[in-house]
CSV table of C-alpha atoms in Angstrom, one decimal:
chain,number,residue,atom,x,y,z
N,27,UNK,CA,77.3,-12.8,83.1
N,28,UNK,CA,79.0,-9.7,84.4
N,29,UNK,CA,81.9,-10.4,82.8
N,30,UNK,CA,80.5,-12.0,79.3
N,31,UNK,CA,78.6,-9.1,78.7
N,32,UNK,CA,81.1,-6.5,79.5
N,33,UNK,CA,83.8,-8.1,77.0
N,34,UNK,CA,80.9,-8.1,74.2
N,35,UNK,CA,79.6,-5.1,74.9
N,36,UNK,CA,82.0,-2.4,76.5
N,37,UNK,CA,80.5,0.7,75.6
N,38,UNK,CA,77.1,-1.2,77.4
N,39,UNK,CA,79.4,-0.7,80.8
N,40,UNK,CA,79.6,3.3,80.2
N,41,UNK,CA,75.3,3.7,80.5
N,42,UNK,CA,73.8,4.3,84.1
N,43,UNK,CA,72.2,1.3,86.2
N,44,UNK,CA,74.6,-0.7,83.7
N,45,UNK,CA,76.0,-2.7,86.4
N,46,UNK,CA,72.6,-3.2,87.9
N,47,UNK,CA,70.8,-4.0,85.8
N,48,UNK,CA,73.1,-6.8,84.5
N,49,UNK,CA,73.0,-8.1,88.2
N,50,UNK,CA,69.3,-8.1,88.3
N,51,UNK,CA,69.8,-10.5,84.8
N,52,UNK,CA,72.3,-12.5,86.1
N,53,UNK,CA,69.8,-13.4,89.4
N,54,UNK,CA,66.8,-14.4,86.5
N,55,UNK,CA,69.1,-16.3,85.1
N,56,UNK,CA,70.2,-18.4,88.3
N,57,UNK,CA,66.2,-18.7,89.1
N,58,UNK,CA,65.7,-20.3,86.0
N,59,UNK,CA,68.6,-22.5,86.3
N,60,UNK,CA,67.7,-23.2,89.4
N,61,UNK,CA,64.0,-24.3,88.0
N,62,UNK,CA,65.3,-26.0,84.7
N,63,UNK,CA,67.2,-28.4,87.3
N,64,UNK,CA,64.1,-29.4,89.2
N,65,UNK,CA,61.5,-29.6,86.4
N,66,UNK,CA,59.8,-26.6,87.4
N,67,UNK,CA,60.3,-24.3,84.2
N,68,UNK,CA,56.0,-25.7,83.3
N,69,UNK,CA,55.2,-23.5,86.0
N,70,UNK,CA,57.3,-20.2,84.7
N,71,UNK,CA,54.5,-17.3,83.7
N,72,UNK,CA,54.2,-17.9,79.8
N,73,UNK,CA,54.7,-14.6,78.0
N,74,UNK,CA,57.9,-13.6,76.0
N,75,UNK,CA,57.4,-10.0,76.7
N,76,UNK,CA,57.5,-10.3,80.6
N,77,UNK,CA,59.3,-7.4,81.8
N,78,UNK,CA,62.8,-8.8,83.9
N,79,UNK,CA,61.5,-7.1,87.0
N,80,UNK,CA,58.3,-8.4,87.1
N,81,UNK,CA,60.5,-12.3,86.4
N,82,UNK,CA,62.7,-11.6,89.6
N,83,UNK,CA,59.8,-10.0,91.5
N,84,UNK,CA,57.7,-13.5,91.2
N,85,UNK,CA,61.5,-15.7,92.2
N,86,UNK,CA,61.2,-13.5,95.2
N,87,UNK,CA,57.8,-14.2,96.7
N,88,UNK,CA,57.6,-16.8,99.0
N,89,UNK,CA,53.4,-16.6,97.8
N,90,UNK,CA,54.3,-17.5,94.6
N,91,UNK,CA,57.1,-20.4,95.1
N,92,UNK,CA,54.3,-21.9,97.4
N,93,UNK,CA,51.4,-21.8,94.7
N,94,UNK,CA,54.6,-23.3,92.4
N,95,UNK,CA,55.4,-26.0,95.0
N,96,UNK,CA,52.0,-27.1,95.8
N,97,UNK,CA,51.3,-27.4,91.7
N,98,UNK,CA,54.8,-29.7,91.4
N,99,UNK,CA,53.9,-32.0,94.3
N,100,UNK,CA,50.1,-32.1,93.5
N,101,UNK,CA,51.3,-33.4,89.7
N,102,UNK,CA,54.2,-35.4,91.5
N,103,UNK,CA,51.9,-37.6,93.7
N,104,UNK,CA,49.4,-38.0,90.3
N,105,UNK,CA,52.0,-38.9,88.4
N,106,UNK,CA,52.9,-41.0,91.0
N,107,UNK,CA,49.4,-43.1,91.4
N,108,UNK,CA,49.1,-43.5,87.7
N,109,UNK,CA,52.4,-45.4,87.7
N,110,UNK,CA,51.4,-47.7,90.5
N,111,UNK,CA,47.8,-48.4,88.6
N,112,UNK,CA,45.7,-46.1,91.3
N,113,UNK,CA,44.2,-44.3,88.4
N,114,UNK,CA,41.9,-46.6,86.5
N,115,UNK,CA,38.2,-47.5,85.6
N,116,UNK,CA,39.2,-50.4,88.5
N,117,UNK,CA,40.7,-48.1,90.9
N,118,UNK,CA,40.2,-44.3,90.9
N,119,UNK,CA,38.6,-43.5,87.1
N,120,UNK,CA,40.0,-40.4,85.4
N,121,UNK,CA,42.3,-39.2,89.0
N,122,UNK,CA,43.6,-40.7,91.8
N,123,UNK,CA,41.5,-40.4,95.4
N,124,UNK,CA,44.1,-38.4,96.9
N,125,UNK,CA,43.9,-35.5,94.1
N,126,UNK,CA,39.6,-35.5,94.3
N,127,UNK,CA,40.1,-35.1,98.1
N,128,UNK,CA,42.9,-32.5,97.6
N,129,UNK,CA,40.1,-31.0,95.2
N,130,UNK,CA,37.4,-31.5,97.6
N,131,UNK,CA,39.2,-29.0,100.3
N,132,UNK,CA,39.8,-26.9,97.7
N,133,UNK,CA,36.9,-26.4,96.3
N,134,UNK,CA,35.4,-26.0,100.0
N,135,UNK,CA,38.0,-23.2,101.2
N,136,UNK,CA,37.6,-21.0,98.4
N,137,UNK,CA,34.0,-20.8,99.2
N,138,UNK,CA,34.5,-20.1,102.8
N,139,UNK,CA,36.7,-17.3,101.1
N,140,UNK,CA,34.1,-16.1,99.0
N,141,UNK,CA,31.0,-16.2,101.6
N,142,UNK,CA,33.2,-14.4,103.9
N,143,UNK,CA,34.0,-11.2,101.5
N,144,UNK,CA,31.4,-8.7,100.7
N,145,UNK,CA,31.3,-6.4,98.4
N,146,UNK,CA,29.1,-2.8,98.9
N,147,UNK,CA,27.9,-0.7,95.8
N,148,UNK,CA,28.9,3.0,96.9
N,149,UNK,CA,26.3,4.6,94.9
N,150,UNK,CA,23.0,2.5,95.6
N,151,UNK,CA,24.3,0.5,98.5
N,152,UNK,CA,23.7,-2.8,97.5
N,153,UNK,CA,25.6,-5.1,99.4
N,154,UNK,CA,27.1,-8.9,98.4
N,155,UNK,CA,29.4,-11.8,99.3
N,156,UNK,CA,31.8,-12.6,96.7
N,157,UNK,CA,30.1,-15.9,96.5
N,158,UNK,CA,26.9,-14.7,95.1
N,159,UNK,CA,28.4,-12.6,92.6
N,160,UNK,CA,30.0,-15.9,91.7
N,161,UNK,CA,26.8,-17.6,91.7
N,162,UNK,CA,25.6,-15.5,88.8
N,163,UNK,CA,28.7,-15.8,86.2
N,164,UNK,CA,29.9,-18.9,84.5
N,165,UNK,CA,31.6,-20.3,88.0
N,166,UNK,CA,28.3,-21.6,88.4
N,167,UNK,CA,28.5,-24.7,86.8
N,168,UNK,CA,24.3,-24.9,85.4
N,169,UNK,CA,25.0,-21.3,84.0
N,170,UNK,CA,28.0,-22.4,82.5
N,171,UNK,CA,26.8,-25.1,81.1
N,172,UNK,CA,23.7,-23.2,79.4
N,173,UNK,CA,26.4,-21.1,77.8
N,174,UNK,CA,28.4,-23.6,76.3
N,175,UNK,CA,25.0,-24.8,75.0
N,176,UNK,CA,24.0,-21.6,73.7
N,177,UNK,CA,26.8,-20.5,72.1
N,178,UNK,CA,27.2,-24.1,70.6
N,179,UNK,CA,23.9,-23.8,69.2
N,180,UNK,CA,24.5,-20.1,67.6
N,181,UNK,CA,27.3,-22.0,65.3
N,182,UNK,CA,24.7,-24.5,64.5
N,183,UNK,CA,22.4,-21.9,63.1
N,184,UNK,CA,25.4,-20.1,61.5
N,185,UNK,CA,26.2,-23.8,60.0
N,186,UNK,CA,22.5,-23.9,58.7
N,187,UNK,CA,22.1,-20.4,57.2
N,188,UNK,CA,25.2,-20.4,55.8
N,189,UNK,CA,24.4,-24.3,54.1
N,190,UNK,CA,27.4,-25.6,56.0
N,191,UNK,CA,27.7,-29.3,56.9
N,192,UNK,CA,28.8,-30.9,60.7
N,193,UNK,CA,30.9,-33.9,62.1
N,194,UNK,CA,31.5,-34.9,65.5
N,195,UNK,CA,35.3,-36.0,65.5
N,196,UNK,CA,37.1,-37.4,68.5
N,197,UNK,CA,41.0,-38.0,68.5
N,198,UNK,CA,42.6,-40.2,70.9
N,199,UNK,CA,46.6,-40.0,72.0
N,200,UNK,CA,48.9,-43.4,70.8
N,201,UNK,CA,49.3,-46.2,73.0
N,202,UNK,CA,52.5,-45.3,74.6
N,203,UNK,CA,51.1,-42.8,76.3
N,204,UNK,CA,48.1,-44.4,78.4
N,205,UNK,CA,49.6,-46.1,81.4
N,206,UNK,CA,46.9,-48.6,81.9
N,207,UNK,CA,45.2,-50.6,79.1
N,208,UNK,CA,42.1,-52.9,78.9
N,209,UNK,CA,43.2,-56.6,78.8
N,210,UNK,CA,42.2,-57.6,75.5
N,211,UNK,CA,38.4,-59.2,75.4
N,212,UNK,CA,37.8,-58.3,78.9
N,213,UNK,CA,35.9,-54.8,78.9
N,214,UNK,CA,36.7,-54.4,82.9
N,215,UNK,CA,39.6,-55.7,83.6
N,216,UNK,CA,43.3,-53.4,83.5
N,217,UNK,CA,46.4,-54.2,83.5
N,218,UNK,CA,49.8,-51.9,83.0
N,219,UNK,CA,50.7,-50.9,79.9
N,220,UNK,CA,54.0,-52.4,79.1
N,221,UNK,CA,55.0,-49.8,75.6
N,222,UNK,CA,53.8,-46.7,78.3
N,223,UNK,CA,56.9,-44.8,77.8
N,224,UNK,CA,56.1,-42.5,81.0
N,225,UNK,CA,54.0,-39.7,79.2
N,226,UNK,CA,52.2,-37.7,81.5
N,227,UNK,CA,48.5,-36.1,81.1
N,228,UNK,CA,49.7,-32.8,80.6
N,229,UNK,CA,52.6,-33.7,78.0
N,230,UNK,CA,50.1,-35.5,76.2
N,231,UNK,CA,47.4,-32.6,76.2
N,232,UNK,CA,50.1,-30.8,74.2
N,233,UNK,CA,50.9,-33.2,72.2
N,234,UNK,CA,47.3,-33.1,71.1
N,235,UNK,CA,47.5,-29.4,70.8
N,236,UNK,CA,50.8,-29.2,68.9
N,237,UNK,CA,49.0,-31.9,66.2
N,238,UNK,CA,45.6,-29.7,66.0
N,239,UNK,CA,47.7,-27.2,65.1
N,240,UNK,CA,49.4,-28.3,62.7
N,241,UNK,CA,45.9,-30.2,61.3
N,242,UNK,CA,44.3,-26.4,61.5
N,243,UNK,CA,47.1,-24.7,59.3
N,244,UNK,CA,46.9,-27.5,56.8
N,245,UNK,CA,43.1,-27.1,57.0
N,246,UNK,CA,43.0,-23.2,56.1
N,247,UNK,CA,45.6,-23.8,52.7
N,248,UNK,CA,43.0,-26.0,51.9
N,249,UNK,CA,40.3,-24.2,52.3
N,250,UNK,CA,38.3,-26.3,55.0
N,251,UNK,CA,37.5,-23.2,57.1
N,252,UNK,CA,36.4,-24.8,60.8
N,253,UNK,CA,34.5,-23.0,63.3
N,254,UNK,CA,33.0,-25.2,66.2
N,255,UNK,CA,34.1,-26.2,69.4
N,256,UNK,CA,36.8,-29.0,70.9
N,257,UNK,CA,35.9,-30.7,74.6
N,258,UNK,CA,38.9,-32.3,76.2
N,259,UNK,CA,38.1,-35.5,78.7
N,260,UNK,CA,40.2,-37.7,80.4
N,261,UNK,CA,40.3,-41.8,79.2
N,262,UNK,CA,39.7,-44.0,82.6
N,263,UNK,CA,43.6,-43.6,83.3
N,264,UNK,CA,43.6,-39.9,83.1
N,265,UNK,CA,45.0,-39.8,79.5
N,266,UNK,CA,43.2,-37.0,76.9
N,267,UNK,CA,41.6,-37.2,74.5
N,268,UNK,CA,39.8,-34.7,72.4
N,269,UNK,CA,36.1,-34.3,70.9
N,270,UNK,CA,35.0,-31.9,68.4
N,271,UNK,CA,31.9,-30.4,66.8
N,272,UNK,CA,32.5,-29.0,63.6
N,273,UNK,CA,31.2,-26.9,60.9
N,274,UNK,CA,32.5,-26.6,57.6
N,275,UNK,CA,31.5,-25.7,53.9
N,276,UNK,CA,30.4,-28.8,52.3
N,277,UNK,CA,32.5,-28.4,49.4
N,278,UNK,CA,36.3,-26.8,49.7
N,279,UNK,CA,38.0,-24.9,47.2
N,280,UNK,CA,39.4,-27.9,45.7
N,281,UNK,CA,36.3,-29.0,45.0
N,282,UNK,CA,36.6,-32.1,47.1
N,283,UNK,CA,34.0,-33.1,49.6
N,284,UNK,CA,34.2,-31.3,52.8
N,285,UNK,CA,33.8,-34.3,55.0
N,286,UNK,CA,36.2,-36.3,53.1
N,287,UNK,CA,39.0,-33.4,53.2
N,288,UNK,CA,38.4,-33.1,57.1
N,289,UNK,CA,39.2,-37.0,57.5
N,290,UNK,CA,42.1,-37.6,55.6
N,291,UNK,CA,43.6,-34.7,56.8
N,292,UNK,CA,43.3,-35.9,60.8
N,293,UNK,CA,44.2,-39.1,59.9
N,294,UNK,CA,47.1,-37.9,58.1
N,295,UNK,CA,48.2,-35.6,61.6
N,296,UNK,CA,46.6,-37.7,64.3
N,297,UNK,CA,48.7,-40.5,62.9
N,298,UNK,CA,51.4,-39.6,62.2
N,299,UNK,CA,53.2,-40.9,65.6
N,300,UNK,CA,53.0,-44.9,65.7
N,301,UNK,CA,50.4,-45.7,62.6
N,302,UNK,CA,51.4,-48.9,62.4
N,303,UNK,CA,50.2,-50.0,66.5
N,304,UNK,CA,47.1,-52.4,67.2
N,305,UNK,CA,43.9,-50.6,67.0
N,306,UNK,CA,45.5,-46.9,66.1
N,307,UNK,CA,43.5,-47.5,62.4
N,308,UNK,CA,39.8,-47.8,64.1
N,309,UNK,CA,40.4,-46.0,66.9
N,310,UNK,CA,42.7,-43.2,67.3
N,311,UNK,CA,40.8,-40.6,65.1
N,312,UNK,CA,36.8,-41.0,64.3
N,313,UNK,CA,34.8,-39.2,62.1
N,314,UNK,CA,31.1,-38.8,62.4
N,315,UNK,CA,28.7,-36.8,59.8
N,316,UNK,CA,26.1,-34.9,61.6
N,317,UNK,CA,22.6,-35.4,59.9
N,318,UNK,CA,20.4,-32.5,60.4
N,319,UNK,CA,16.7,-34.5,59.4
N,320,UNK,CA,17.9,-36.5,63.0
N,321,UNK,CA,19.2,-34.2,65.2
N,322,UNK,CA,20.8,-30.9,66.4
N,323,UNK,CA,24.4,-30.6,66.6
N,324,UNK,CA,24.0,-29.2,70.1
N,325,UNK,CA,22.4,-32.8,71.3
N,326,UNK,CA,25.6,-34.4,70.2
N,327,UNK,CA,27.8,-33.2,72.3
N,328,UNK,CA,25.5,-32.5,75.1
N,329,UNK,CA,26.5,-35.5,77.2
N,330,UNK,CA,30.1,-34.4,76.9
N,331,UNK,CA,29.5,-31.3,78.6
N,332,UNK,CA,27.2,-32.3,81.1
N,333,UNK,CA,29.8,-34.6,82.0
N,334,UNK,CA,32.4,-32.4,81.9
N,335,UNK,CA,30.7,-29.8,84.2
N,336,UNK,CA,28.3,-31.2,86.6
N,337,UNK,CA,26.7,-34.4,85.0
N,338,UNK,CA,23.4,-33.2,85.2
N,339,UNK,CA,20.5,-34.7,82.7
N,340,UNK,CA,22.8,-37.7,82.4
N,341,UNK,CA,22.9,-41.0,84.8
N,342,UNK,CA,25.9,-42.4,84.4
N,343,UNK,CA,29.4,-42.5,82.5
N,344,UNK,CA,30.8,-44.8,80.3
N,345,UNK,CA,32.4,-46.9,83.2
N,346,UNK,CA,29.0,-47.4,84.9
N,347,UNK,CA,30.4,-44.5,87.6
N,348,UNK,CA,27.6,-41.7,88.9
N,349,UNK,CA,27.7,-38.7,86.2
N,350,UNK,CA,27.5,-36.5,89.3
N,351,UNK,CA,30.7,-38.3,91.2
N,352,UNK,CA,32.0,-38.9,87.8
N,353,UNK,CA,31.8,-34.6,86.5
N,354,UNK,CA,34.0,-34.3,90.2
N,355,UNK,CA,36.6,-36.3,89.3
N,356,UNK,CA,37.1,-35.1,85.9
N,357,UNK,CA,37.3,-31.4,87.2
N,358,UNK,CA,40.1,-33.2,90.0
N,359,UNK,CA,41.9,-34.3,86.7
N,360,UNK,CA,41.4,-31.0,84.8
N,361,UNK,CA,42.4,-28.8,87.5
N,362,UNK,CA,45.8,-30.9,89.0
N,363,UNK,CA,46.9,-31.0,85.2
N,364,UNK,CA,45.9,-27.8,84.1
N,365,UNK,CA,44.0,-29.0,81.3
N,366,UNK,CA,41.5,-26.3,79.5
N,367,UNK,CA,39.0,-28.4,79.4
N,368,UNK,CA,36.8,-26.4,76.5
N,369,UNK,CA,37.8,-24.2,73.4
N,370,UNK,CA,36.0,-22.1,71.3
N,371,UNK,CA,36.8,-23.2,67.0
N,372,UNK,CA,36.7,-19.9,65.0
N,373,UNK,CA,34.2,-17.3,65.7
N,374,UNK,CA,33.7,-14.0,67.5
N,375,UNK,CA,35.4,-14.1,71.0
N,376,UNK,CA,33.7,-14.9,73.9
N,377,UNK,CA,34.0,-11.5,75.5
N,378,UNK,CA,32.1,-9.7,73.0
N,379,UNK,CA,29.5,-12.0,73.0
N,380,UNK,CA,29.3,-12.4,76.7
N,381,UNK,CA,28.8,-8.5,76.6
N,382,UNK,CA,26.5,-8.3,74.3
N,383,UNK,CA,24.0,-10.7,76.1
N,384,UNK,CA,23.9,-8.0,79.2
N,385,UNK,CA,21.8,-6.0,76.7
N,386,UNK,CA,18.1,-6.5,76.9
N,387,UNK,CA,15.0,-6.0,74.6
N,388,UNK,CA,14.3,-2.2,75.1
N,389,UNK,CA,17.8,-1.3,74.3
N,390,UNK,CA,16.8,-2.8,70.3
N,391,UNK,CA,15.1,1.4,70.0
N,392,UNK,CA,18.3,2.6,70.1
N,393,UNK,CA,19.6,1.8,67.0
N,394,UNK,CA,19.0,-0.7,63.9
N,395,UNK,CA,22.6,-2.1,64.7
N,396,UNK,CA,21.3,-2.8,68.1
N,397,UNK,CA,18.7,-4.8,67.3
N,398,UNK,CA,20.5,-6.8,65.2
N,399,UNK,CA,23.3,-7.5,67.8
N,400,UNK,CA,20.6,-8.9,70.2
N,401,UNK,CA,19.1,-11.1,67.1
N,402,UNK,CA,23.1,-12.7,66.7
N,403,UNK,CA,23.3,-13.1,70.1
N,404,UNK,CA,19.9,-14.8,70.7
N,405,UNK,CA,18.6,-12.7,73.7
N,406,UNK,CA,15.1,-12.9,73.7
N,407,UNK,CA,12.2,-10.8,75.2
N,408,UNK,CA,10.3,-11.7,78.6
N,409,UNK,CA,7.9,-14.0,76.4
N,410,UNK,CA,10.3,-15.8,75.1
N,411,UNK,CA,10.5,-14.7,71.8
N,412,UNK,CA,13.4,-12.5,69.8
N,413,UNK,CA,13.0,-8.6,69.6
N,414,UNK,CA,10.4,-8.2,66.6
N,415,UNK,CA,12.3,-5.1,65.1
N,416,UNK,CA,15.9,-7.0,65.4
N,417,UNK,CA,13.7,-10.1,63.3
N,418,UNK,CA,12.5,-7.8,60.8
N,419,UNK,CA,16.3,-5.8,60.4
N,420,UNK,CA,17.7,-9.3,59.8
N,421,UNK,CA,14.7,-10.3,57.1
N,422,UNK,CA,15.1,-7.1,55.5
C-alpha cells in the first residue's frame, strides 16, 4: 500500500503523519481481508462515513471480535441445524433448540445486569434499577405491543379521514430458499427440500428487502403513495416472509384502481425470481382488500404482532405450538439472524411521535399548536377522552 500510493501520489509523501497515516490504512485493509476470507465482512459496522480510526480501533478490541465471534458461530450452528432438518414444524418450528436456549441465558443475564445497576436522580433523589426503567419503555414487550397497536391504528384513522383504502399483503421468498418443505398432501409431515440452493434466513431477509425496494420506487412513479406498516415472521423452517398493512389512495394518478396497481406491481417484483415454480402463482404474493363495514385494520394484523412479541390474546400458532412458547422462539430466530422484525411504511418518525406522547392534557393551555399535537397523537385525558380544546382546534 505503502508503495502503491507513494508512486501515484508523490507529493502525498511530502504532508506530515503521511507515512502514518498510510500504515494505519494499510492495517484496515489487512482486517478486512482478513474478514472477507472468513465470511465475517456481515458483521463490519455499516456506515460509509466511518472514520479509519474508529475502523482499526474496533479490529483492535478483543470486546468487539468476541461479540463478532459469538454472532458467526451462533449463525454457524443455525445454519447448521436447518441443514440437518432440526428446524421444522416437526422438529424445532421457526429455530433450532440450541439457539432458544442460547436465547434463554441471554435473555436471563441481561436481566441480572439490569436488576443489579441503579441509577440515582441527583436533584430529587429518586433512585432505580436499570431494569425498571426498562420496564416502562418499549423493552417491555405488553407496552410495546400497545404501541405498535396504537400507532397502527393512527394510520387507520389517517386512511379514513383522508378516504384512503387498505390491503393486508403478505409476500413469501421462492422455493429455493426454504430448506424444508411440506410433503405434498400431508399438512405435517417435512421432508428436505431438494432445489434448496443453501440460502440462509438472513440472505433471504435481504432479498426481500432489496425487492420491496425496488416495488416502493416503482410505486411512488406511479403514484401509489404507501404508508402502513410491514411485520417480518419466520415460515416453520426459519425462512421470512413478510406481511403488510397498507393504505393507499383508492385511485392513483393514472387513474387506475389503487388495489389493482398495488397487485400487479408485487407480483411483477415478488416474482420476478423463479415465476414459473409450483405454487409461486397462488402463493408467493397475496393480496387482501381491507373492508372497513367488517373490521379495523388494526384487528388484521393483531395476531401477527401478538405473535411476534409475546403471544398474548392468542392461543395458539399456525402449527398447533403455544403462542406464548411459540412468540419465544420467533424472538430466538429474530435475534440470532438479526432480523428487524417490524418497520414503520411512510409517516412521521417514531421519535417524534414517541416524544410527543410524554406530553399530557394540561400542557393543551399552552398553545393551539399544542393541543393539536396531542389530538394527532391520541393522548387522552384521565377520563378517557381527547383534550376538548385540541377536538375543537381540529373541528375548526
Amino acid at each position: 500500500v505503502l508503495a502503491q500510493v507513494s508512486t501515484f501520489a508523490p507529493e502525498e509523501s511530502k504532508r506530515p503523519g503521511h507515512v502514518a497515516r498510510l500504515s494505519m490504512l494499510g492495517q484496515v485493509l489487512e482486517a478486512w481481508h482478513w474478514l472477507d476470507g472468513r465470511g465475517l465482512l456481515a458483521f463490519w459496522p455499516a456506515g460509509k462515513d466511518m472514520p479509519i480510526r474508529s475502523m482499526l480501533k474496533r479490529v483492535c478490541d478483543p470486546a468487539w471480535w468476541r461479540r463478532v465471534l459469538r454472532r458467526a458461530h451462533a449463525q454457524a450452528v443455525e445454519s447448521t441445524a436447518r441443514a440437518i432438518g432440526l428446524v421444522s414444524k416437526r422438529a424445532g418450528c421457526y429455530a433450532s433448540d440450541e439457539a432458544c436456549k442460547r436465547r434463554a441465558g441471554q435473555v436471563a443475564r441481561n436481566a441480572r445486569s439490569l436488576a443489579s445497576v441503579e441509577a440515582v436522580n441527583a436533584d430529587t433523589g429518586q433512585a432505580y434499577t436499570l431494569a425498571d426503567l426498562a420496564s416502562r419503555g418499549t423493552a417491555n414487550k405488553e407496552i410495546r405491543r400497545s404501541e405498535l397497536m396504537t400507532r397502527i391504528a393512527g394510520f387507520e384513522l389517517i386512511a379514513r379521514d383522508c378516504g384512503h383504502v387498505a390491503a393486508m399483503a403478505t409476500m413469501t421468498c421462492p422455493a429455493r430458499m426454504h430448506a424444508v418443505r411440506t410433503r405434498p398432501g400431508r399438512t405435517f409431515e417435512v421432508e428436505e427440500n431438494p432445489t434448496w440452493d443453501g440460502t440462509r434466513p438472513d440472505e433471504a431477509q435481504r432479498y426481500l428487502a432489496k425487492t420491496w425496494a425496488r416495488f416502493r420506487a416503482a410505486a411512488d412513479r406511479r403514484g401509489l403513495d404507501l404508508y402502513g406498516f410491514r411485520i417480518a415472521e419466520p415460515n416453520h423452517d426459519g425462512t421470512p416472509h413478510w406481511h403488510a398493512i397498507l393504505f393507499f389512495p383508492a385511485v392513483v394518478k393514472s387513474g387506475a384502481a389503487g388495489l389493482d396497481c398495488l397487485l400487479s406491481m408485487l407480483r411483477r417484483y415478488f416474482l420476478a425470481d423463479s415465476p414459473d415454480e409450483r405454487g409461486a402463482d397462488a402463493h408467493r404474493v397475496k393480496v387482501e382488500a381491507i373492508d372497513w363495514a367488517r373490521g379495523s385494520a388494526a384487528g388484521y394484523v393483531a395476531k401477527y404482532i401478538a405473535k411476534n412479541i409475546d403471544g398474548a390474546h392468542i392461543e395458539r400458532d399456525l402449527y398447533g405450538n403455544e403462542a406464548p412458547a411459540a412468540s419465544q422462539r420467533v424472538e430466538a430466530w429474530a435475534t440470532t439472524w438479526r432480523i428487524r422484525q417490524f418497520q414503520q411504511i411512510g409517516g412521521a418518525p417514531v421519535g417524534i411521535w414517541r416524544e410527543l406522547r410524554r406530553l399530557n392534557t394540561e400542557q393543551a393551555a399552552a398553545a393551539p399548536a399544542v393541543g393539536l399535537m396531542l389530538d394527532a397523537v391520541n393522548v387522552v385525558s384521565n377520563a378517557g377522552e381527547l383534550h376538548s380544546d385540541a377536538v375543537k382546534l381540529h373541528t375548526a
